[in-house]
Each structure stands twice: as structure tokens, then as C-alpha cells.
Short mmCIF file of C-alpha atoms and ligand atoms in Angstrom, two decimals:
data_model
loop_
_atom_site.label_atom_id
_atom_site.label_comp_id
_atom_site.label_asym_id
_atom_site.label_seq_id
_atom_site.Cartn_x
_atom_site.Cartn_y
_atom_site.Cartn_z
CA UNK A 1 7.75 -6.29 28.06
CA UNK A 2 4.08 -7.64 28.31
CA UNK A 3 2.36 -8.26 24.47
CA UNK A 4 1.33 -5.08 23.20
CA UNK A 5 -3.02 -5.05 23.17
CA UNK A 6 -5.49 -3.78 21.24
CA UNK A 7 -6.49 -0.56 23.22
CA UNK A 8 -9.37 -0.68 22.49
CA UNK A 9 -12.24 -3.72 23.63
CA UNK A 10 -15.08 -4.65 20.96
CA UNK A 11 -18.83 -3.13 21.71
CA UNK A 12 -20.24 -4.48 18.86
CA UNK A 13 -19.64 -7.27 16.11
CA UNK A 14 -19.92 -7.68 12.10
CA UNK A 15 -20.03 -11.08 11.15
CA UNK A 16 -18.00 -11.98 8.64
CA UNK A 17 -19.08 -14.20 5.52
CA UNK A 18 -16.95 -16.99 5.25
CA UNK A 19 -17.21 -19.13 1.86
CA UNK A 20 -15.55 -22.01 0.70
CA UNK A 21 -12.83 -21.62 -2.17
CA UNK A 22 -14.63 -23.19 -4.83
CA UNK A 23 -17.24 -20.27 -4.22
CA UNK A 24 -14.15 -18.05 -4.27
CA UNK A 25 -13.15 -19.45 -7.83
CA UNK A 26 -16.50 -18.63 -8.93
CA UNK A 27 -16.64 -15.50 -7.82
CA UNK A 28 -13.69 -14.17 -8.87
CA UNK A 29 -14.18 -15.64 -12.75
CA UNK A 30 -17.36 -13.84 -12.84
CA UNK A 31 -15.40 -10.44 -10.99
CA UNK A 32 -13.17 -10.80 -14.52
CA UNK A 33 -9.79 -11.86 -12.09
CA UNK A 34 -10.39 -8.43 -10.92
CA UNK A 35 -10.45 -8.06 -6.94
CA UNK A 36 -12.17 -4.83 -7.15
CA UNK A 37 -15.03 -6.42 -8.94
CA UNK A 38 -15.81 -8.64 -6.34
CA UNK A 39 -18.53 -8.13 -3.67
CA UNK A 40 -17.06 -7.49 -0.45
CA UNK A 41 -18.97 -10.14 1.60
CA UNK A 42 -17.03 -12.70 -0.81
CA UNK A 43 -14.03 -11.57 1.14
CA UNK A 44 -13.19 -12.82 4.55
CA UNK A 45 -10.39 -10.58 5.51
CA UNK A 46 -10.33 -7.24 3.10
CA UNK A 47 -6.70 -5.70 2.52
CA UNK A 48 -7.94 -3.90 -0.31
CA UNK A 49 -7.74 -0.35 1.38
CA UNK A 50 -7.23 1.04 4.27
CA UNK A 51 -9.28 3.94 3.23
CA UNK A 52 -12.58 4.28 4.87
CA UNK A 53 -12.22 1.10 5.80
CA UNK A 54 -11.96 2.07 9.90
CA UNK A 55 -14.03 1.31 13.10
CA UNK A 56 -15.38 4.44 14.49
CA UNK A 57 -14.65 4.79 18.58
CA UNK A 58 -17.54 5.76 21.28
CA UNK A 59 -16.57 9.05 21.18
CA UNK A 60 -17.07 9.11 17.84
CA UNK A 61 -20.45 7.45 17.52
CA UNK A 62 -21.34 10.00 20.15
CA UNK A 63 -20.63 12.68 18.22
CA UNK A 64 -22.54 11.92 15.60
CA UNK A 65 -25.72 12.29 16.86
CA UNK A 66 -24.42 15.90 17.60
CA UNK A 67 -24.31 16.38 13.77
CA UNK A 68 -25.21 20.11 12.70
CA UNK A 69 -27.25 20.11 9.36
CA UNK A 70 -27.69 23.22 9.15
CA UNK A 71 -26.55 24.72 5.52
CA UNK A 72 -24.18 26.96 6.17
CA UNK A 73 -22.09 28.12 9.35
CA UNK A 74 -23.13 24.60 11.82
CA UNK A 75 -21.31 23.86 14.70
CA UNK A 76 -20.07 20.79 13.60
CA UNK A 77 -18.40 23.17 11.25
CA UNK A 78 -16.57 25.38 13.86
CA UNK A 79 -15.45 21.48 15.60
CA UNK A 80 -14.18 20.42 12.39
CA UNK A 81 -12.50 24.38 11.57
CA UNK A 82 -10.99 23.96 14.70
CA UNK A 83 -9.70 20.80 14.66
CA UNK A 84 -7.81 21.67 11.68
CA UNK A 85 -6.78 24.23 12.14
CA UNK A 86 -4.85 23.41 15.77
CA UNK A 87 -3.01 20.40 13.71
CA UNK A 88 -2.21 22.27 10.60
CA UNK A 89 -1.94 25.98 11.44
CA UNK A 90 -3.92 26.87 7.80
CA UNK A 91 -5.16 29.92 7.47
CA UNK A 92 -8.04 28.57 5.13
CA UNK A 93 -9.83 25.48 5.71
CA UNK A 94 -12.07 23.61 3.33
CA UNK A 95 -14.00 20.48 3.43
CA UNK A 96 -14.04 17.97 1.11
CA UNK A 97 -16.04 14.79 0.53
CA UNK A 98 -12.98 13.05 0.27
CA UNK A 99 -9.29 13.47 -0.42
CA UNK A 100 -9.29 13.35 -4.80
CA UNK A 101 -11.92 16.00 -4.38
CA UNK A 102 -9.63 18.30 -2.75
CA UNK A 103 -6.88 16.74 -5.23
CA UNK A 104 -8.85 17.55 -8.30
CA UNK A 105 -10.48 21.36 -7.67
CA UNK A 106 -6.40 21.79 -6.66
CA UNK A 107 -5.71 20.90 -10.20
CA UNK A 108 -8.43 22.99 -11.23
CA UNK A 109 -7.10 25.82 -10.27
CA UNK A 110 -3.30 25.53 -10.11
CA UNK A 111 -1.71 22.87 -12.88
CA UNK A 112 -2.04 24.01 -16.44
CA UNK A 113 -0.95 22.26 -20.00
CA UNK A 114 2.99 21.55 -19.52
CA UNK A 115 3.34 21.88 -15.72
CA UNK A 116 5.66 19.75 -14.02
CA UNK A 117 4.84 19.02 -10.31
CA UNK A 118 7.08 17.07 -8.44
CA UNK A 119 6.70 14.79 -5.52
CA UNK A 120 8.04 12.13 -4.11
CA UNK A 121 5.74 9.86 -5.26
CA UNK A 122 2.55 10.88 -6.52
CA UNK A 123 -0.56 8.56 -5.42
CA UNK A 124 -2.44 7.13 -8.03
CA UNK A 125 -5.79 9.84 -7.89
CA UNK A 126 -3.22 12.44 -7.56
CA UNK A 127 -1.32 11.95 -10.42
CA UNK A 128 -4.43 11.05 -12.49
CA UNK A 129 -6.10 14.78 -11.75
CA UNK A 130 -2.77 16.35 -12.69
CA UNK A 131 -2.65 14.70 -16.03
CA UNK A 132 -6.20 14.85 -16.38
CA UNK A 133 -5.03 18.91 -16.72
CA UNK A 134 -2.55 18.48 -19.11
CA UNK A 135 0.19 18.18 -16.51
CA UNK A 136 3.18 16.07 -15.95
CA UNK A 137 3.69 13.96 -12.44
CA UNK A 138 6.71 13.73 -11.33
CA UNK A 139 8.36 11.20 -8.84
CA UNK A 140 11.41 11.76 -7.34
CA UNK A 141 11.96 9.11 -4.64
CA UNK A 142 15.50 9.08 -2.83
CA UNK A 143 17.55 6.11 -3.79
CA UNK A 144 16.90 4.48 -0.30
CA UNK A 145 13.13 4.94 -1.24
CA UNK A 146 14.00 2.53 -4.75
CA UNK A 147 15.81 0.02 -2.79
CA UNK A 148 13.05 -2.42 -1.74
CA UNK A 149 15.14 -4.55 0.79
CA UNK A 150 17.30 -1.57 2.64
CA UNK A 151 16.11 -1.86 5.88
CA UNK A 152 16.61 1.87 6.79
CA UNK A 153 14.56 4.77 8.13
CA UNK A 154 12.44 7.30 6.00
CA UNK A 155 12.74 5.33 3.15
CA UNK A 156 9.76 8.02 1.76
CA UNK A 157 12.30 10.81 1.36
CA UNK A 158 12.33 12.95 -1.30
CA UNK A 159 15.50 13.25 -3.73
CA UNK A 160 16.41 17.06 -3.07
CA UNK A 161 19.20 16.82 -5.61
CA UNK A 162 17.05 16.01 -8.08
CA UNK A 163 14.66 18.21 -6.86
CA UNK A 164 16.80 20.95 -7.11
CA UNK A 165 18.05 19.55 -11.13
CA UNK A 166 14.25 19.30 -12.03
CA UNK A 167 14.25 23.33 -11.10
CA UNK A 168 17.04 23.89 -12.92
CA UNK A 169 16.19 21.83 -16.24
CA UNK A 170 11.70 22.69 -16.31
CA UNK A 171 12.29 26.46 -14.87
CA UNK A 172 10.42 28.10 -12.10
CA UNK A 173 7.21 28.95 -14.29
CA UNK A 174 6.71 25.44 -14.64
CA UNK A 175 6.35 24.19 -10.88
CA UNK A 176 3.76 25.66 -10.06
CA UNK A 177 4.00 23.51 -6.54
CA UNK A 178 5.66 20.78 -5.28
CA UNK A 179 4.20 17.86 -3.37
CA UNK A 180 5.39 15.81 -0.89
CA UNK A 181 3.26 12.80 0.31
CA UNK A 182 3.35 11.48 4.04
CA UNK A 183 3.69 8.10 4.25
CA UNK A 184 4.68 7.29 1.05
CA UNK A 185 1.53 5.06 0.28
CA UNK A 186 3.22 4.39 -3.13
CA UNK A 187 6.38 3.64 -2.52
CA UNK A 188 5.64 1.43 0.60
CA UNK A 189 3.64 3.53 3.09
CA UNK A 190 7.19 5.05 3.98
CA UNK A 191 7.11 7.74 6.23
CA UNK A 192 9.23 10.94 5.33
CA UNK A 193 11.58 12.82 7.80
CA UNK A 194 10.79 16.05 9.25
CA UNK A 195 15.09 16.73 7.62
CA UNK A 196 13.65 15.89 4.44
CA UNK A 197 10.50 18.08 4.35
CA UNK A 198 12.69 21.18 5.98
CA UNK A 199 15.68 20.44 3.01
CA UNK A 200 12.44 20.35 0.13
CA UNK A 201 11.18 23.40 1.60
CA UNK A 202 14.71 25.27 1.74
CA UNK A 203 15.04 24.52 -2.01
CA UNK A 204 11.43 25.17 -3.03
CA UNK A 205 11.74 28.55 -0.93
CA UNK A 206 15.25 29.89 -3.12
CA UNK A 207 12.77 29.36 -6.01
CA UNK A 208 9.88 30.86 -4.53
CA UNK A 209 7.64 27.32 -5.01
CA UNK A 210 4.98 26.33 -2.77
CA UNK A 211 4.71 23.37 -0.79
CA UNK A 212 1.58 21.39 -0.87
CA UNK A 213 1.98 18.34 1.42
CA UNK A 214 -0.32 14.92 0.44
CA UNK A 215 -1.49 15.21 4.31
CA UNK A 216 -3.46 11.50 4.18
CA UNK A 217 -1.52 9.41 6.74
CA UNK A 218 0.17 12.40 8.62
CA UNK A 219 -0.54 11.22 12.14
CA UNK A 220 1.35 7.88 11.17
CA UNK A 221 3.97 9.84 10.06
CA UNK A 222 4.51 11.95 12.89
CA UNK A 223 4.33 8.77 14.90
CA UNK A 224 7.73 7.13 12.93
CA UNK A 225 9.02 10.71 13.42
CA UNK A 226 9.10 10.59 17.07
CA UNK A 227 10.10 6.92 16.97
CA UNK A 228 12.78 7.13 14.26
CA UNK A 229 14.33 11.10 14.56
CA UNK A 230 16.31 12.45 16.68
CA UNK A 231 15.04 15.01 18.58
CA UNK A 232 11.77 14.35 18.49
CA UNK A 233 11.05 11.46 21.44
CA UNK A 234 10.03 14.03 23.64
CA UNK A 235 7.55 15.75 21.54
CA UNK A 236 3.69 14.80 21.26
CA UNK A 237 2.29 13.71 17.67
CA UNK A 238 0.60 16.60 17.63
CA UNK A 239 3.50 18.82 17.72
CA UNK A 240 4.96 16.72 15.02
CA UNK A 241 2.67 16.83 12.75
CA UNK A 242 2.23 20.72 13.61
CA UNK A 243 5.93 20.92 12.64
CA UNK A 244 5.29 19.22 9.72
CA UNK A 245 2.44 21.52 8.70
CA UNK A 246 3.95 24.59 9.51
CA UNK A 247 6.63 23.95 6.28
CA UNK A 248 3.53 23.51 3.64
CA UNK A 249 1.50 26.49 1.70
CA UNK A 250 -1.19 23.65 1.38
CA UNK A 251 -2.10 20.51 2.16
CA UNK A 252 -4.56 17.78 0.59
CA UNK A 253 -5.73 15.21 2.88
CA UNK A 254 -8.02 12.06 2.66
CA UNK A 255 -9.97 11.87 5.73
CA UNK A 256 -10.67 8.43 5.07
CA UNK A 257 -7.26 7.39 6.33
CA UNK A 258 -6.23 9.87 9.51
CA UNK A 259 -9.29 10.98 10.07
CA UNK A 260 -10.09 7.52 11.35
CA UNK A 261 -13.88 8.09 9.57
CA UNK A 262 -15.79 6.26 6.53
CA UNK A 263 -15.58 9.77 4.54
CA UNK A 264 -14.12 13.05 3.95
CA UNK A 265 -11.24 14.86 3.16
CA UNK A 266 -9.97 18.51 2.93
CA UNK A 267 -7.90 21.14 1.42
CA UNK A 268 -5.66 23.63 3.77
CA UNK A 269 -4.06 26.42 2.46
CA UNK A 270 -2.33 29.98 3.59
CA UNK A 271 -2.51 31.98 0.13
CA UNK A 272 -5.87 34.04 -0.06
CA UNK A 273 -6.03 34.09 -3.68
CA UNK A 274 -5.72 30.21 -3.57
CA UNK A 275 -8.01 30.17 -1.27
CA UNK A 276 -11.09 32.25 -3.17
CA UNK A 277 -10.68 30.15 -6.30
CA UNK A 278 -10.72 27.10 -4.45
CA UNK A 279 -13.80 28.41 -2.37
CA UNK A 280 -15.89 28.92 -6.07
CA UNK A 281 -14.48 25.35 -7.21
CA UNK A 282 -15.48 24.02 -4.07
CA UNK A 283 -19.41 25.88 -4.50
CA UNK A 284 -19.49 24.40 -8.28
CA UNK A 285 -18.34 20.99 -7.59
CA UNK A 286 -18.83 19.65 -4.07
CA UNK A 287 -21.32 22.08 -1.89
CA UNK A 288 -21.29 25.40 0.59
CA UNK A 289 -17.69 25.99 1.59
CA UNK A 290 -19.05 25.03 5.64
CA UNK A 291 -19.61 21.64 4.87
CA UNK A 292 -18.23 20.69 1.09
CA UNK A 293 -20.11 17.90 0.48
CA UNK A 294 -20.20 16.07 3.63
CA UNK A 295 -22.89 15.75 5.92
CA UNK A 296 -22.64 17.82 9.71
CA UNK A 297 -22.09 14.35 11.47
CA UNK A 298 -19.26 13.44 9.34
CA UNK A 299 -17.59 16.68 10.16
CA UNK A 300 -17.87 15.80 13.78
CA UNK A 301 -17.05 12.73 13.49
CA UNK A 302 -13.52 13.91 11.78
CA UNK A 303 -13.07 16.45 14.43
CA UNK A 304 -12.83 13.75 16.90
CA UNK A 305 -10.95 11.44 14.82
CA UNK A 306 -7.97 13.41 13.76
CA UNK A 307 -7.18 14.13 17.27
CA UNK A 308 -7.87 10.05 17.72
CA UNK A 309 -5.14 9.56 15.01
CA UNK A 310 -2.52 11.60 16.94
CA UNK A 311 -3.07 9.41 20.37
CA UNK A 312 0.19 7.78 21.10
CA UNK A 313 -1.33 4.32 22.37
CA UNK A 314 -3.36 4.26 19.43
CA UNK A 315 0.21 4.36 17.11
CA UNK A 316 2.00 1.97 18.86
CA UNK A 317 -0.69 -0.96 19.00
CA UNK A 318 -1.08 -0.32 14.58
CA UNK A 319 2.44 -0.21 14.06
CA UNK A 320 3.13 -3.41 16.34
CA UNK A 321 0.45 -4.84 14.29
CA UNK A 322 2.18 -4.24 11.22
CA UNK A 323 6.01 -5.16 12.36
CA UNK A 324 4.20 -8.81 13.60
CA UNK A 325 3.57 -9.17 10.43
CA UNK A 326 7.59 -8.31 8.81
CA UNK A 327 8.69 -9.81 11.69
CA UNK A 328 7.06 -13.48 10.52
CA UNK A 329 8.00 -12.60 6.60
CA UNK A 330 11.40 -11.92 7.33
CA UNK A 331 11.08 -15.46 9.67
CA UNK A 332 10.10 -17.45 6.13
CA UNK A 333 12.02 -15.56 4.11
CA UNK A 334 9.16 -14.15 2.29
CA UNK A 335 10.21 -11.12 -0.33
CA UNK A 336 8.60 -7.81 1.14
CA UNK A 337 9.31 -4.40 1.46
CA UNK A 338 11.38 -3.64 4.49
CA UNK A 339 10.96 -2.03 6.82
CA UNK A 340 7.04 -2.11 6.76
CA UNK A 341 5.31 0.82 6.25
CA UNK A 342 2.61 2.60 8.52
CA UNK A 343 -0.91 1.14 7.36
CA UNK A 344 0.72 -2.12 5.00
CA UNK A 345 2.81 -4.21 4.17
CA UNK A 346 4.00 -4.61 0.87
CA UNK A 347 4.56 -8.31 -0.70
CA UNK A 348 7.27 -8.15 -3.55
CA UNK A 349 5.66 -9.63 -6.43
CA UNK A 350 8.72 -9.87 -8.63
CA UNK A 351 10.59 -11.64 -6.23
CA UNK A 352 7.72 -13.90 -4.99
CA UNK A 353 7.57 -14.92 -8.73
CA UNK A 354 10.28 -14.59 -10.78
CA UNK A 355 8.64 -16.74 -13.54
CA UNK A 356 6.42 -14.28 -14.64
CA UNK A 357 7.24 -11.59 -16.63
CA UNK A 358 5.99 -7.65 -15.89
CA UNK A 359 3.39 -7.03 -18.65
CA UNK A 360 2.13 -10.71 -17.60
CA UNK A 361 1.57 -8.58 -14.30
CA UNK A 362 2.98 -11.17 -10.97
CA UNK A 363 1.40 -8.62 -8.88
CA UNK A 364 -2.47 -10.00 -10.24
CA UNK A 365 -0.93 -13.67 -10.47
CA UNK A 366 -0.41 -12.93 -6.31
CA UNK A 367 -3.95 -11.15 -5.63
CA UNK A 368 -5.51 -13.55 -7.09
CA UNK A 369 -4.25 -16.13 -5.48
CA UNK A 370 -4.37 -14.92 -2.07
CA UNK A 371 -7.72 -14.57 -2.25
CA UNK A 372 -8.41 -17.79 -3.82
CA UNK A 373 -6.51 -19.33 -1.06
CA UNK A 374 -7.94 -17.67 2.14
CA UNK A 375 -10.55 -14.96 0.67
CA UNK A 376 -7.92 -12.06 1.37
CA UNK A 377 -8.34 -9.54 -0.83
CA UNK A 378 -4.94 -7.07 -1.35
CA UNK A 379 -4.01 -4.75 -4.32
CA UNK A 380 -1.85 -4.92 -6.94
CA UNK A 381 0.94 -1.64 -6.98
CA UNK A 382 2.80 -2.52 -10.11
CA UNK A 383 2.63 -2.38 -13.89
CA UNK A 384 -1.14 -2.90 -13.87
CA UNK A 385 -1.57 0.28 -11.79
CA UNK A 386 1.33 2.53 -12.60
CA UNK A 387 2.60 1.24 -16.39
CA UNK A 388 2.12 3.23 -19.43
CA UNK A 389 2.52 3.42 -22.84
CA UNK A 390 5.20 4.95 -24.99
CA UNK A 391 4.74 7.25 -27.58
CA UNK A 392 4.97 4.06 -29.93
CA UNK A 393 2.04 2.63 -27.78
CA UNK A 394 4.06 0.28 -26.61
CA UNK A 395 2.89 -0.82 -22.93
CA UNK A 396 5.50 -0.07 -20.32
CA UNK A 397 5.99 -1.74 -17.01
CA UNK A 398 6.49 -0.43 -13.36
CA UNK A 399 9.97 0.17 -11.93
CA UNK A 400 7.79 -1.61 -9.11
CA UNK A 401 5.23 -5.16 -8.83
CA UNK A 402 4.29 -4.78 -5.57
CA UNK A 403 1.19 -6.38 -3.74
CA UNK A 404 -0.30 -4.30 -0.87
CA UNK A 405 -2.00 -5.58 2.17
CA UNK A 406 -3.86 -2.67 3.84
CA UNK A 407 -4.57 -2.91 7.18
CA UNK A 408 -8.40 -0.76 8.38
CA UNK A 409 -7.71 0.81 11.53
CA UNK A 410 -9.00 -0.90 14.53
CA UNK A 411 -10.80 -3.40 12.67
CA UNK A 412 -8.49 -7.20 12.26
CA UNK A 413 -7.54 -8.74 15.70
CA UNK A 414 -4.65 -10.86 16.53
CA UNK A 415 -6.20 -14.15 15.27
CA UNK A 416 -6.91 -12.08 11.69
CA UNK A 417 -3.51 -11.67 11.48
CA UNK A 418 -2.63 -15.26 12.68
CA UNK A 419 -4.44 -16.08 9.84
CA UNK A 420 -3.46 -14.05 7.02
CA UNK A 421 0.36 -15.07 7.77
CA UNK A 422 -0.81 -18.87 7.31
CA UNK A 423 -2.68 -17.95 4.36
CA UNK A 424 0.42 -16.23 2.61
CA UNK A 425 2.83 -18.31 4.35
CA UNK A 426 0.59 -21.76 1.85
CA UNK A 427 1.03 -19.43 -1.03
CA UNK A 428 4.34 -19.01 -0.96
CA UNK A 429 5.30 -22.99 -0.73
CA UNK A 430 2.89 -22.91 -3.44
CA UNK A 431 4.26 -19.73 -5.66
CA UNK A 432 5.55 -22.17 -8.60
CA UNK A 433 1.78 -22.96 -9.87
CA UNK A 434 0.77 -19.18 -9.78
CA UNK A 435 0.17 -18.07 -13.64
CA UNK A 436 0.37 -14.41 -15.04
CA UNK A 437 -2.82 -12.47 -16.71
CA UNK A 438 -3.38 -10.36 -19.45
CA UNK A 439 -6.10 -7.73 -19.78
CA UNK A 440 -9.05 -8.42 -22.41
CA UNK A 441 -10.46 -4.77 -21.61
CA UNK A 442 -9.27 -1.25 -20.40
CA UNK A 443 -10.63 2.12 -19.35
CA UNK A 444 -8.55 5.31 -20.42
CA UNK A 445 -7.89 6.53 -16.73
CA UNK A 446 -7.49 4.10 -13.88
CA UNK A 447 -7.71 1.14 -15.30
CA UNK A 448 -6.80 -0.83 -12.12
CA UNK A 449 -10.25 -0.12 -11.11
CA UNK A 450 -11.94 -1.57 -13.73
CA UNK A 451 -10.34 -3.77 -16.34
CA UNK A 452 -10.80 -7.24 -17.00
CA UNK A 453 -8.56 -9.59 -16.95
CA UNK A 454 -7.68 -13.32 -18.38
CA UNK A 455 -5.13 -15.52 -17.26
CA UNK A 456 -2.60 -17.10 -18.84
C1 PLP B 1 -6.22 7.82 -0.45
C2 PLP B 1 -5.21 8.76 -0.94
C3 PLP B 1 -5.57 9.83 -1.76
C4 PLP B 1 -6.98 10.03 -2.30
O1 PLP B 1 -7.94 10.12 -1.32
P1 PLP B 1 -9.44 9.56 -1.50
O2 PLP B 1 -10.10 9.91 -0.23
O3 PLP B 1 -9.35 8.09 -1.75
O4 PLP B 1 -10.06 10.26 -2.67
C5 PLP B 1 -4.57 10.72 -2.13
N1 PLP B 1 -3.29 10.54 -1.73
C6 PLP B 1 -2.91 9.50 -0.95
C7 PLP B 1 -1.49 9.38 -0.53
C8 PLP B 1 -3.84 8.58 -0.54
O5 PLP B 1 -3.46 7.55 0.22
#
């Protein structure tokens, strides 16, 4: 087996700004120890997201400049309609400027005061716009999904048991949907089984619940799905993820991710009543249901992308990326979520640093330091982004303290990752001297985004 390349050669460069670490210091004291304060040329290799974060191919450079701005009806619409619609099989197709856009007009105009929606686990803008309507978001990962060092398949799985027990104990007129999220960017970036979607959707269908499926990473998906499940080596990723599709009533998608673009997002569904109120959300909040607040370009540029997304060569050169990377962890011993996930790999923040408590938040102590150390910048997934408080205001931690290092598509090179794993590989000799924080201010809603914080 020769090395497996980039497929893909470089056309044009962006330097990046490399600083020295007492410049790093500085800048992230005056970012408040937050990461997502900083300026992004600060950062020499940014992990922070792998949302809109992508390079953009020829083809899809090319089809920019083919951009329709017309106002309603452009042929960059009918690409992007089309596009769509051969991968999902929706009946109604709207875009969005990106994928909380299509997450909050669904809110809008399905989740009311008391509403339960399940999922498996519910992505941090997702479960914001349900609560932001007075609803409750439910996660119910499979056990496998909870266990952070099984090293088995489809660890994004839904519990159906409990699936089926949430039913019983809310009631039907509570679930107004259900939601299942492929990968699992929560819990890992696990992808979910086409079994697992097809047992959700036989116990969602007794009850007469829609499916809405958290579309984001569904080529990736479809790409562990042919690797990982039997009976599916032999099919394309396109007729994966059109298998996938053809189980949901909806599906929410950030374009940003699978749509291998810098923007967008959309909402799929099959119900026509659905469908018109989303059309007059989508008219109030984000533009004329032909381009929904994104620009003609950007819809061809996504029309080309998602089909990008489903290549096969294109999946196996960013998943070997990603196993290079558990591959060398598991080599040092270094505590991460296993198997890796499709677009990151998790760091486990409680084991790299068992000396510092939850609400003293390990999963900032590592961030911080990582980027300190080699300007990475990651993201803490832990009791900074996902705690709460109890009805006694008490803060609460997260089952989880995870750090996530999110891999752009087509963007890092071998060497990159040659030097991230020397980067993280110093940190971890080092892990003893790395303090906990606390936070000196908080917004009400996503705080991650914005908070300051001190350190101990
Ligand atoms: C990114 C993401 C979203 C939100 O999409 P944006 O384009 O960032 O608004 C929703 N769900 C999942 C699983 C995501 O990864």
C-alpha cells in the first residue's frame, strides 16, 4: 500500500502568520483566556472549526463566476434545487444562510413551551434555538456513544430503548419531531448507522413522529457507512446518503461543513404545510425563498460542493488524515476519543488532567495551552459549553470535558499535522503545570462564545 496523498495539488497559497509564544501569551490575556476572542492571524494552525473553514476546488471557483443574482427564480437556484434534491429526495427545498438559520425558523414553527425533542445528541445552536422556544433538548446517546475509550463502530447511535421510554413517559403530543444528527459532532464526530436511523424511524413511525435528520456532515457519514456496514461496500456515497435521506420528513444542514463552501445551509422537508410556514419564516427572516439569504454564487458554489463531499477519493484522503492522527495518540498513550471521528479528533480533557476539577473547566486549562505552546487553536466540548445550572443555581458540569481539534477540509498538509502531534505530544509531558480557570463574565445563551475567563 503506497501513502495515501492529498488528491488534490495546491494552486494558490495563504501565508500563514507565525508569532512567537510570548506574543501568544499576550494575546491570549488580552482575548480574556478565551480562544474565540483571539484574532485568527494570532493562530498558526486553527482547529477551532471545521465549519466554513474549507478550500474551495477549481470547479468551484469556476462556478462562481457563473453566480445568478437575479432576485428570484436564478439558475444558480435550479443548480443548487437540483443538487438537493438528487441527494436528499425532499420534496421542498430551502436555502439558508447557514445551518442555525434553518435550525431556528424550524423552531419557529414546530417546538412550542414544554416540547420534548429528542436526538442523539443535540449540537450546541440546535439545542440553544429549541430552548430559546421554551423547549426541552433531549440527548439520548447509546451506551457505546458514552463510553469514550470503546473502540467500536457507530459510536453516534441513538438509544432506541430509550427512545421508545421517552414516548412512553412525555406522550406523542409532546414530540413534535425527533432528531438525529450525522456525525455526532457532539459526542465525537461519530457517525450513525444506516440500522440505527431505520430502528429510530420504525419507532418514531408506530407513533406517527417525524424524523428531522441534523444533515451537516452527511457525506462523512455515508463514507463510514460504506466502510464500517455491511452491505454497503458496493454502494456509492451518494446512494448512502440517499438511503439515509429517504428515512427523514426533514433535514437541517450546515453547508459550511458538506457543502465544502465558506457559507450556507438549508432546510429539506416533504410535509407541505411545513413547508409554507417555513417558506413565510424564511421571507421574514433570511430573504426570497430562491436564494434565502445567500448570494447566487454561493448557491453554485454548494451545488458543486455537495456532490464534491460525496467523491470517494476525497473521503478516504480526510479520514486517513484523521486516523494518522489516533494512530500517533494511541502510540503515546495520549487520552482521546476512540475511534476518531469524521472531521476531529477529540482530546480527553479529564483524563489528560486529572488534577483539575470540572467547574475549574480542564478542557480551557488544555486550549489554552495548546495554543500557547504551538499557536493551535481547538475548542473546548465540556462543562464550559454544555453545563448548566440547577434549579438551586447551582452550576452543573458536563457528563463530558472534551477538547476538539477540527480539521478544515483540504486545507492542513502532512507537515501541519507533523506538527500539531509534536505540539500536543510537549503538552502532554508537560500536563502537570496546566492550571484550571474560572469565568469572571457570562452571556445568558452561549456563553462559550463569549465569556471571559481567569485562571487559577
Ligand atoms: C455546525 C453545525 C450546526 C449549525 O450550523 P451553522 O452553519 O454553524 O449555523 C448544527 N448542527 C451541527 C451538527 C453542526 O455541526
Amino acid at each position: 500500500m503506497h501513502t495515501i496523498i492529498e488528491p488534490f495539488r495546491i494552486k494558490m497559497t495563504e501565508p500563514i502568520h507565525l508569532i512567537s509564544k510570548e506574543e501568544r501569551i499576550n494575546a491570549l490575556a488580552n482575548a480574556h483566556y478565551n480562544v474565540f476572542l483571539l484574532d485568527a492571524d494570532d493562530c498558526c494552525i486553527d482547529l477551532l472549526t471545521d465549519s466554513g473553514t474549507g478550500a474551495m476546488s477549481t470547479q468551484q471557483w469556476a462556478a462562481l463566476m457563473l453566480g445568478d443574482e437575479s432576485y428570484a427564480g436564478s439558475r444558480s437556484w435550479k443548480k443548487f434545487e437540483k443538487a438537493v434534491r438528487q441527494i436528499t429526495g425532499m420534496k421542498h427545498i430551502f436555502p439558508t444562510h447557514q445551518g442555525r438559520a434553518a435550525e431556528s425558523l424550524m423552531a419557529h414553527i414546530l417546538v412550542k413551551e414544554g416540547d420534548i425533542i429528542p436526538n442523539n445528541s443535540h449540537f450546541d445552536t440546535t439545542r440553544a434555538n429549541i430552548e430559546f422556544r421554551g423547549g426541552i433538548a433531549l440527548n439520548l446517546l447509546s451506551e457505546k456513544g458514552m463510553d469514550l475509550t470503546a473502540n467500536v463502530p457507530f459510536k453516534g447511535d441513538m438509544d432506541v430503548d430509550k427512545l421508545q421510554q421517552t414516548i412512553e413517559e412525555y406522550s406523542v403530543e409532546r414530540i413534535p419531531f425527533c432528531m438525529i444528527t450525522v456525525t455526532n459532532n457532539t459526542g465525537g464526530g461519530q457517525p450513525v448507522s444506516m440500522a440505527n436511523i431505520r430502528a429510530v424511524k420504525h419507532v418514531l413511525q408506530k407513533h406517527g413522529i417525524p424524523l428531522i435528520i441534523d444533515s451537516c456532515r452527511f457525506a462523512e457519514n455515508a463514507y463510514f457507512v460504506k466502510q464500517e456496514e455491511e452491505g454497503y461496500a458496493e454502494k456509492s456515497l451518494l446512494e448512502i446518503a440517499q438511503e439515509m435521506f429517504s428515512y427523514a420528513d426533514a433535514a437541517t444542514m450546515s453547508a459550511k461543513k458538506d457543502g465544502l463552501a465558506n457559507i450556507g445551509g438549508f432546510f429539506v422537508c416533504q410535509n407541505d404545510k411545513w413547508a409554507e410556514q417555513f417558506r413565510n419564516m424564511l421571507i421574514l427572516r433570511e430573504g426570497f425563498p430562491t436564494y434565502g439569504g445567500l448570494a447566487g454564487r454561493d448557491l453554485e458554489v454548494l451545488a458543486v460542493g455537495f456532490m464534491e463531499a460525496l467523491d470517494y477519493d476525497y473521503q478516504v484522503y480526510r479520514h486517513a488524515t484523521i486516523s494518522y492522527m489516533g494512530r500517533f495518540l494511541e502510540q503515546k498513550g495520549i487520552p482521546y476519543v476512540k475511534p476518531v471521528g469524521g472531521h476531529a479528533v477529540f482530546l480527553d480533557a479529564r483524563e489528560f488532567l486529572p488534577h483539575i476539577p470540572p467547574l475549574h473547566y480542564p478542557g480551557i486549562g488544555l486550549v489554552n495551552t495548546l495554543y500557547i505552546e504551538g499557536g493551535i487553536r481547538s475548542v473546548e466540548l465540556g462543562s464550559v459549553m454544555f453545563g448548566h445550572f440547577d434549579a438551586n443555581g447551582d452550576e452543573q458540569p458536563s457528563p463530558l470535558e472534551l477538547v476538539r481539534l477540527a480539521f478544515p477540509r483540504r486545507v492542513y498538509t502532512q507537515s501541519h499535522f507533523d506538527y500539531m502531534l509534536e505540539v500536543i505530544e510537549k503538552v502532554w509531558q508537560e500536563r502537570d503545570k496546566i492550571h484550571g480557570y474560572r469565568i469572571t463574565y457570562q452571556p445568558e445563551f452561549l456563553r462559550h462564545f463569549s465569556c471571559y475567563f481567569e485562571e487559577l
